[in-house]
PDB file of C-alpha atoms in Angstrom:
ATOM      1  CA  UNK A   1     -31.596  79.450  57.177  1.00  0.00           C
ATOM      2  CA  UNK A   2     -30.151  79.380  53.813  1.00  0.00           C
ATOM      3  CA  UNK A   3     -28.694  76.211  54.453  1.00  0.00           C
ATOM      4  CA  UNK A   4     -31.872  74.481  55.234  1.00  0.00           C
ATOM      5  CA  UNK A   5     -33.261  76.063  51.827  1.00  0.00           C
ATOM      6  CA  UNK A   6     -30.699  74.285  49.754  1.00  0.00           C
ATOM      7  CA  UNK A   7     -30.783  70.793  51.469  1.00  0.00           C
ATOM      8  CA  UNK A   8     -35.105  71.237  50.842  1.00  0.00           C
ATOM      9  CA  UNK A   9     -33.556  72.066  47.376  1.00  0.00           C
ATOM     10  CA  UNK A  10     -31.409  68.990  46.803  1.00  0.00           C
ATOM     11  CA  UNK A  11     -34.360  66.860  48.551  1.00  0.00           C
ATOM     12  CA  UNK A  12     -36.861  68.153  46.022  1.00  0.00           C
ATOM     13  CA  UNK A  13     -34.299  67.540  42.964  1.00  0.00           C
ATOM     14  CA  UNK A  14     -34.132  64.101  44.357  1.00  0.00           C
ATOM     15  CA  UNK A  15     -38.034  63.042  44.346  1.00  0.00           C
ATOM     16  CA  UNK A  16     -38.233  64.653  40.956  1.00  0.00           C
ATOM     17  CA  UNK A  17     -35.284  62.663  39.441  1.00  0.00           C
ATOM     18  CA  UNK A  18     -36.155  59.768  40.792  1.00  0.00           C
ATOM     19  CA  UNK A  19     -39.399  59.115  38.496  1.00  0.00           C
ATOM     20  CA  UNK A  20     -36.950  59.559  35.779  1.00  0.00           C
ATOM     21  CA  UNK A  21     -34.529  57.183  36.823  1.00  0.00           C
ATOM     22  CA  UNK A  22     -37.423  54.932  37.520  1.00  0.00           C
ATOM     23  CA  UNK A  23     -38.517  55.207  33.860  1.00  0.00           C
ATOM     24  CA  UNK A  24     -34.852  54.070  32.458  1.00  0.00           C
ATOM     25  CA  UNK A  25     -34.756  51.347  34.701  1.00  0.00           C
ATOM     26  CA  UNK A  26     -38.142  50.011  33.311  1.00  0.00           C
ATOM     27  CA  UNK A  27     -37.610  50.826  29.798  1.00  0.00           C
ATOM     28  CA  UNK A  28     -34.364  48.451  30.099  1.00  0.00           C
ATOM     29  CA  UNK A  29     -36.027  45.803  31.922  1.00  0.00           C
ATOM     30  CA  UNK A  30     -38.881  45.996  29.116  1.00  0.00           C
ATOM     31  CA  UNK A  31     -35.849  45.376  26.521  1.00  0.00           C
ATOM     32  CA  UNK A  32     -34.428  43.126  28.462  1.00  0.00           C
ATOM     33  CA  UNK A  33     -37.544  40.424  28.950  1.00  0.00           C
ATOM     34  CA  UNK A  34     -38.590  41.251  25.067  1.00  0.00           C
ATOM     35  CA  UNK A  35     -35.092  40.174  24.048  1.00  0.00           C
ATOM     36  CA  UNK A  36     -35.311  37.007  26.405  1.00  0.00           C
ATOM     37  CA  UNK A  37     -38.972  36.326  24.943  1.00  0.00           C
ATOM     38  CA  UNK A  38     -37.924  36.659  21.595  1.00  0.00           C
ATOM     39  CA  UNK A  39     -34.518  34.257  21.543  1.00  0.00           C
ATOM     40  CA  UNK A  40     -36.884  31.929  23.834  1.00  0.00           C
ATOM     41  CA  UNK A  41     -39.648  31.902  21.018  1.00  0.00           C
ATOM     42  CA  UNK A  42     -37.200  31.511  18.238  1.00  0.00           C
ATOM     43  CA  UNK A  43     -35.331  28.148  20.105  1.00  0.00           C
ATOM     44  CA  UNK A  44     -39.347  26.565  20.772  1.00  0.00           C
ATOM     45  CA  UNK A  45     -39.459  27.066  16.909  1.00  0.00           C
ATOM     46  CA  UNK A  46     -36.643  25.027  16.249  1.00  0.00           C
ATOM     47  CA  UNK A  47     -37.456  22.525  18.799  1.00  0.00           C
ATOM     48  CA  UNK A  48     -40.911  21.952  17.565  1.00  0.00           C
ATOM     49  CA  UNK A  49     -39.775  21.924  14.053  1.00  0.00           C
ATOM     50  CA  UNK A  50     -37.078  19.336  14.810  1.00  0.00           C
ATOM     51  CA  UNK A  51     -40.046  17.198  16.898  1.00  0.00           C
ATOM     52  CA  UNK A  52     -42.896  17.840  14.105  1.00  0.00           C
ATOM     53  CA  UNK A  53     -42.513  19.558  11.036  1.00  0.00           C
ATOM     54  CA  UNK A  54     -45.725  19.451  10.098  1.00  0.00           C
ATOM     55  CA  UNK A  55     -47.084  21.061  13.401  1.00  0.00           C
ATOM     56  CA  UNK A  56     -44.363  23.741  13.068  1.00  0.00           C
ATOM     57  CA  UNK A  57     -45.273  24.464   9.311  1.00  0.00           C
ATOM     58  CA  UNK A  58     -48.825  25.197  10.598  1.00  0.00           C
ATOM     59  CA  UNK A  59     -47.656  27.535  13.404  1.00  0.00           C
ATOM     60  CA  UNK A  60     -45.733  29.262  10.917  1.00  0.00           C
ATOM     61  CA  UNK A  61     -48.222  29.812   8.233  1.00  0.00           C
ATOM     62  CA  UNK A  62     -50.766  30.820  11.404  1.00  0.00           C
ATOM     63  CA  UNK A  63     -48.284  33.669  12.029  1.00  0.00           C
ATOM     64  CA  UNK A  64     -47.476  34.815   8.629  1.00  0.00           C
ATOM     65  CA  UNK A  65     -51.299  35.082   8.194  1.00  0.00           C
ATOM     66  CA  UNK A  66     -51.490  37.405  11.493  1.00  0.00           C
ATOM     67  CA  UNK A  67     -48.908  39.306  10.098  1.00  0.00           C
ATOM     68  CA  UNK A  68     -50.324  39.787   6.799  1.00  0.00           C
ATOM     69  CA  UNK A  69     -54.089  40.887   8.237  1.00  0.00           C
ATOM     70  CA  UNK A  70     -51.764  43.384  10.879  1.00  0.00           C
ATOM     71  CA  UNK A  71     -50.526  44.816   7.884  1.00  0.00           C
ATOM     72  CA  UNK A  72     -53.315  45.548   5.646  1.00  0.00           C
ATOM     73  CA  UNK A  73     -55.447  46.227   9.392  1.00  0.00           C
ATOM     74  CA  UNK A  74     -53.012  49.157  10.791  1.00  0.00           C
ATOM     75  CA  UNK A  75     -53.397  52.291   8.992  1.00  0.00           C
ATOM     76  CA  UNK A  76     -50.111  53.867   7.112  1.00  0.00           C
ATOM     77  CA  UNK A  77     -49.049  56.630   9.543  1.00  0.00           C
ATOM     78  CA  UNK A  78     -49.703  60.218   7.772  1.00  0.00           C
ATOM     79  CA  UNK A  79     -45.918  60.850   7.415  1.00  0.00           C
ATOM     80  CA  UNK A  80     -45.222  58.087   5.365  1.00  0.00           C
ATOM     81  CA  UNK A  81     -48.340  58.475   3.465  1.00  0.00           C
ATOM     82  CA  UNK A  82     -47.530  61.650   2.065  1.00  0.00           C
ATOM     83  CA  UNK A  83     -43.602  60.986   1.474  1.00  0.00           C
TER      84      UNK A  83
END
């Protein structure tokens, strides 16, 4: 009888590790296809800047405008406010 209490034992430490597992697995896919975004968005930047330089100028100066209202938009966390 003790037997079949430790292999329910080792079966339930099983379906509760899994989700963890599950979670690293996901969180290094996530990394993964950000990475592949990223390079992939950096090479259509050159390419459209080597195309037209004008069009890739505007794209650029449409971004660094997003990024400028992002930052004055997001609020300073309250740790670094205080610091």
């Amino acid at each position: 009888m003790e037997r079949l209490i430790q292999y329910l034992d080792e079966i339930e430490d099983f379906f509760y590790a899994a989700p963890l597992i599950a979670e690293q697995v996901r969180r290094a896919i996530q990394r993964i296809l950000f990475l592949l975004g990223s390079i992939g968005l950096q090479i259509a930047g050159i390419v459209l800047a080597l195309k037209l330089p004008p069009l890739a100028l505007a794209v650029a100066t449409l971004l660094l405008v997003g990024l400028l209202l992002r930052a004055v938009v997001i609020p300073v966390p309250q740790a670094i406010a205080t610091s």
